PDB file of C-alpha atoms in Angstrom:
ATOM      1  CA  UNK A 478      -7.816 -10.904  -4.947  1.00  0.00           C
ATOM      2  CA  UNK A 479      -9.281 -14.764  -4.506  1.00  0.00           C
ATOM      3  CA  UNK A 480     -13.076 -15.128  -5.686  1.00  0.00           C
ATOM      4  CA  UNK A 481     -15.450 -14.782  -2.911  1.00  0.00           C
ATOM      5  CA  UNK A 482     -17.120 -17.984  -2.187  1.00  0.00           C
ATOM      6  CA  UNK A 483     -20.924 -17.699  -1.003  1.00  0.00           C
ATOM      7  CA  UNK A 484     -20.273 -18.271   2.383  1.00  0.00           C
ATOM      8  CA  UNK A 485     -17.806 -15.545   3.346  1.00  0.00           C
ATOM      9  CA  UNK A 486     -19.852 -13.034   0.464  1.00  0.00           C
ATOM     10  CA  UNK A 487     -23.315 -14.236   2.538  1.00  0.00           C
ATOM     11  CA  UNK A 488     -21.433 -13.570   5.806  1.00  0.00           C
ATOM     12  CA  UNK A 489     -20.245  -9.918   4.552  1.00  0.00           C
ATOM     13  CA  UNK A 490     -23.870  -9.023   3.004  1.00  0.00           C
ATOM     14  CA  UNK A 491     -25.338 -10.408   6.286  1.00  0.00           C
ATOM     15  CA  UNK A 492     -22.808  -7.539   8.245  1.00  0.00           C
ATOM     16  CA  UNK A 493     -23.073  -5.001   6.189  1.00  0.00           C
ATOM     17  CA  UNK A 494     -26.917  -5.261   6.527  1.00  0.00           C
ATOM     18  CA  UNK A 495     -26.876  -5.233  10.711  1.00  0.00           C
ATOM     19  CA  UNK A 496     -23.540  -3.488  11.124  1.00  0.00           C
ATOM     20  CA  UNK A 497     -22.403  -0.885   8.819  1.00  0.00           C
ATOM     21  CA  UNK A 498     -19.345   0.721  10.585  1.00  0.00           C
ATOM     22  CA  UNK A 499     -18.111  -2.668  11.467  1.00  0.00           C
ATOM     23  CA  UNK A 500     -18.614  -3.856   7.695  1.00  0.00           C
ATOM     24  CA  UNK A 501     -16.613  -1.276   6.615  1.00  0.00           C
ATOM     25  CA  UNK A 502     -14.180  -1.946   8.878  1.00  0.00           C
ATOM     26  CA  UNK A 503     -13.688  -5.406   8.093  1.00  0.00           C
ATOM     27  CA  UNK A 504     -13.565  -4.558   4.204  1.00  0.00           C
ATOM     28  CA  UNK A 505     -10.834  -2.393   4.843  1.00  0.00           C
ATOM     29  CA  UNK A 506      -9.262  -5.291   6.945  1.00  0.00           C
ATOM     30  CA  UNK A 507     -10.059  -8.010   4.116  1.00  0.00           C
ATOM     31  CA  UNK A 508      -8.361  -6.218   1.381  1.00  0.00           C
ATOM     32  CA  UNK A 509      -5.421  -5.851   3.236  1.00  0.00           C
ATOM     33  CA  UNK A 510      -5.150  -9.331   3.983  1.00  0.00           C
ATOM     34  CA  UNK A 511      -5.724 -10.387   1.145  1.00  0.00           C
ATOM     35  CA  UNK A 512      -3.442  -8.413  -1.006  1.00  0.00           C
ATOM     36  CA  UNK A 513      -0.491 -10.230   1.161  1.00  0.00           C
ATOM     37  CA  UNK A 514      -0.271 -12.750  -1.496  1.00  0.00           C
ATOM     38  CA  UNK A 515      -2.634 -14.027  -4.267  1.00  0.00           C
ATOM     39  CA  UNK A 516      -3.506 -17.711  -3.089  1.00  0.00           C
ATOM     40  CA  UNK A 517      -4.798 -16.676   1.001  1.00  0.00           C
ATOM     41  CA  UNK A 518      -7.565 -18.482   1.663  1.00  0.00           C
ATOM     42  CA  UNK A 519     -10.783 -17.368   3.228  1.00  0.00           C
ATOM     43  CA  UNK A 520     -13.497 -19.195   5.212  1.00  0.00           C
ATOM     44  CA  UNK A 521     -16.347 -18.357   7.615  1.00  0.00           C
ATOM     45  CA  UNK A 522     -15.670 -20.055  10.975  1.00  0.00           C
ATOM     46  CA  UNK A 523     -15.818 -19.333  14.374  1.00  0.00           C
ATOM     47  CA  UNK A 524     -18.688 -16.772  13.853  1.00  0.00           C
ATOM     48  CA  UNK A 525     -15.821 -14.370  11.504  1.00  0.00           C
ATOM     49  CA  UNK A 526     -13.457 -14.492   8.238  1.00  0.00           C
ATOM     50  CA  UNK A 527     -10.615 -16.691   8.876  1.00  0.00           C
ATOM     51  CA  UNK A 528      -7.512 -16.339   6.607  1.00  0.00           C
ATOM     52  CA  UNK A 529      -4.278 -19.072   5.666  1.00  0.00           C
ATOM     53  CA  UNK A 530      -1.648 -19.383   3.759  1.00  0.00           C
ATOM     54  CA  UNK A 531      -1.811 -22.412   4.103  1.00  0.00           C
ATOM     55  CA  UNK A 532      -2.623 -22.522   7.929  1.00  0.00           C
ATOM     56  CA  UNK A 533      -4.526 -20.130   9.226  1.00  0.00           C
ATOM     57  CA  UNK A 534      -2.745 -16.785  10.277  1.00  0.00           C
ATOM     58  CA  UNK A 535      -5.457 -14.138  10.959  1.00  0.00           C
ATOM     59  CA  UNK A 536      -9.317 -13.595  11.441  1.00  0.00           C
ATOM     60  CA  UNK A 537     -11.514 -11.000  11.457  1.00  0.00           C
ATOM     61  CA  UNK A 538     -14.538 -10.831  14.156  1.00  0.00           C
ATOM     62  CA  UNK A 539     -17.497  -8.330  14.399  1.00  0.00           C
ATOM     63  CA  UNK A 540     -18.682  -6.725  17.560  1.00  0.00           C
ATOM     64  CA  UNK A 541     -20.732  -4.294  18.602  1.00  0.00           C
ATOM     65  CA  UNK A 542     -18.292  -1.914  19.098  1.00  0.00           C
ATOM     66  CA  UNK A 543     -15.237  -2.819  17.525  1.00  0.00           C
ATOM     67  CA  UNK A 544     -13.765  -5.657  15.004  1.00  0.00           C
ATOM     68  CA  UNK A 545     -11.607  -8.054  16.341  1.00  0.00           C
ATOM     69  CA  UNK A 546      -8.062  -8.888  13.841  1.00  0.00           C
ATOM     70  CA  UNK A 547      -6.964 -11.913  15.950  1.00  0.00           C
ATOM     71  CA  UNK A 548      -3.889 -13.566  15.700  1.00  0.00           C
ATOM     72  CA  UNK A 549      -3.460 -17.654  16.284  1.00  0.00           C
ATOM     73  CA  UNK A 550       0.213 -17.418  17.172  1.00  0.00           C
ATOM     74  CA  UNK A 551       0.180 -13.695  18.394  1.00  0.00           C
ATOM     75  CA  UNK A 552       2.045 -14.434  21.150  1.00  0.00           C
ATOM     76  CA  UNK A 553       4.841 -14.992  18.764  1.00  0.00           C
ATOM     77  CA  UNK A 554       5.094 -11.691  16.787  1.00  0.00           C
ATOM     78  CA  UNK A 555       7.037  -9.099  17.793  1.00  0.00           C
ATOM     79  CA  UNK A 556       4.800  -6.722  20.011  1.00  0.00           C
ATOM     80  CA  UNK A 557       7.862  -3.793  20.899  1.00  0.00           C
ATOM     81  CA  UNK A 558       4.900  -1.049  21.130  1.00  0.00           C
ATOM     82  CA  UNK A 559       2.916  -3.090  23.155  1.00  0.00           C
ATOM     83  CA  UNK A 560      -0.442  -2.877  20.860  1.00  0.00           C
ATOM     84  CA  UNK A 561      -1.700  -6.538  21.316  1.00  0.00           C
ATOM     85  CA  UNK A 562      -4.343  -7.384  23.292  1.00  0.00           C
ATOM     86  CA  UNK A 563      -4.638 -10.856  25.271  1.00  0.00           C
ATOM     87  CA  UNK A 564      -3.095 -13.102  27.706  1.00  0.00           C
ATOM     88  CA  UNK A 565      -3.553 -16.323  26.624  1.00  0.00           C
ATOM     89  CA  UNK A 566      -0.568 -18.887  25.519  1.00  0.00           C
ATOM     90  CA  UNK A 567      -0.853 -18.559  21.587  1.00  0.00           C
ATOM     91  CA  UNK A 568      -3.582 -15.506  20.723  1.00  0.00           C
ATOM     92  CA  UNK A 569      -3.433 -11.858  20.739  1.00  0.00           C
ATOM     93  CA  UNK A 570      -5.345  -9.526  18.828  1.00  0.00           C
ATOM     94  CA  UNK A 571      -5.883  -5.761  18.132  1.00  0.00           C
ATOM     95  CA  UNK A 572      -9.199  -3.723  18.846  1.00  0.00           C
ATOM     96  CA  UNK A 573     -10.482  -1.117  15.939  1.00  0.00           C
ATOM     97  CA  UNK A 574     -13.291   0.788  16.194  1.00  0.00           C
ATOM     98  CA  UNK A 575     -12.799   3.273  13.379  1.00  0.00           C
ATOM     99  CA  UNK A 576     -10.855   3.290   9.672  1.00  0.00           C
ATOM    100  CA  UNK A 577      -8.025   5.214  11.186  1.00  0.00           C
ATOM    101  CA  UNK A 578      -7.135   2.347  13.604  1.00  0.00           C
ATOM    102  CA  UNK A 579      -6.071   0.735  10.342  1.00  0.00           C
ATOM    103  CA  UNK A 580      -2.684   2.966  10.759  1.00  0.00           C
ATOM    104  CA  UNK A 581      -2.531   4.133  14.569  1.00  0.00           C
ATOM    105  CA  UNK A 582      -2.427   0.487  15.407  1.00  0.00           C
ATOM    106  CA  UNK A 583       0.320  -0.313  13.123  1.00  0.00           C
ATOM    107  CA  UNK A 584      -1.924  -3.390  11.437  1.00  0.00           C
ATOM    108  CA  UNK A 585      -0.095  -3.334   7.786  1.00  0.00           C
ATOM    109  CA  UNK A 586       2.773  -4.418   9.783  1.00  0.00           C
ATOM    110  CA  UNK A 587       1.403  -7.024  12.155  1.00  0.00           C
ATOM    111  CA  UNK A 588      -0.195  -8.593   9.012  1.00  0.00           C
ATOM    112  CA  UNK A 589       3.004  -8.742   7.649  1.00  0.00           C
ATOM    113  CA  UNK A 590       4.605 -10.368  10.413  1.00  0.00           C
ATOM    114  CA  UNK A 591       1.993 -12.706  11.276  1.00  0.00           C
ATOM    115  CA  UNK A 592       2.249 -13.855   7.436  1.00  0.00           C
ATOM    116  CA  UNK A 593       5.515 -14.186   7.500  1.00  0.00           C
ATOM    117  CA  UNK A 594       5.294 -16.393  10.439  1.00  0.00           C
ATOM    118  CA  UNK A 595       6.888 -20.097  10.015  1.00  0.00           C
ATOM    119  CA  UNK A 596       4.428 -22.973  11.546  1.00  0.00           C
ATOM    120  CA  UNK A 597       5.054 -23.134  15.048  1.00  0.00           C
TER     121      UNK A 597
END
């Protein structure tokens, strides 16, 4: 797993102070991106964690009642269970609200696919 730089450990300390259940989440989330490959990058941006390899592929974003695992090119993964959320030309994401998400909503293997994704 990369080093942490301050800004994305400062953004996780700041979450898991105000949101517990949503920082746990997003842990969960981050070491599963992250184990993809050794050299993903990480950066705080957009008010979450956004993740490349070397363009951006995924990013994580804490609500109130959920965390966000958004997709730029979502539109062009393969969706045949119909789990993504969003209408828009290029995003889609998935909703989780609770560590077993991580499985019912198949994320290992949208990760995957949205890693594996060539530049548009």
């Amino acid at each position: 797993m990369p080093t942490t730089t301050p800004p994305v450990q400062h953004w996780l300390d700041q979450l898991q102070h105000t949101q517990p259940a949503q920082y746990a989440l997003v842990s969960a989330l981050r070491r599963q991106i992250l184990a993809l490959a050794p050299d993903i990058s990480e950066q705080v941006k957009y008010g979450g964690l956004l993740f490349g390899h070397p363009q951006p592929f995924c990013g994580l974003f804490a609500y109130r009642q959920h965390v966000s695992l958004e997709f730029g090119q979502g539109a062009r993964l393969e969706d045949a269970a119909g789990l993504l959320q969003g209408s828009g030309k290029q995003r889609r994401h998935l909703k989780l609200q609770q560590l077993a998400d991580l499985d019912t909503l198949a994320v290992p293997a949208y990760l995957q696919a949205a890693y594996r994704l060539p530049p548009a």
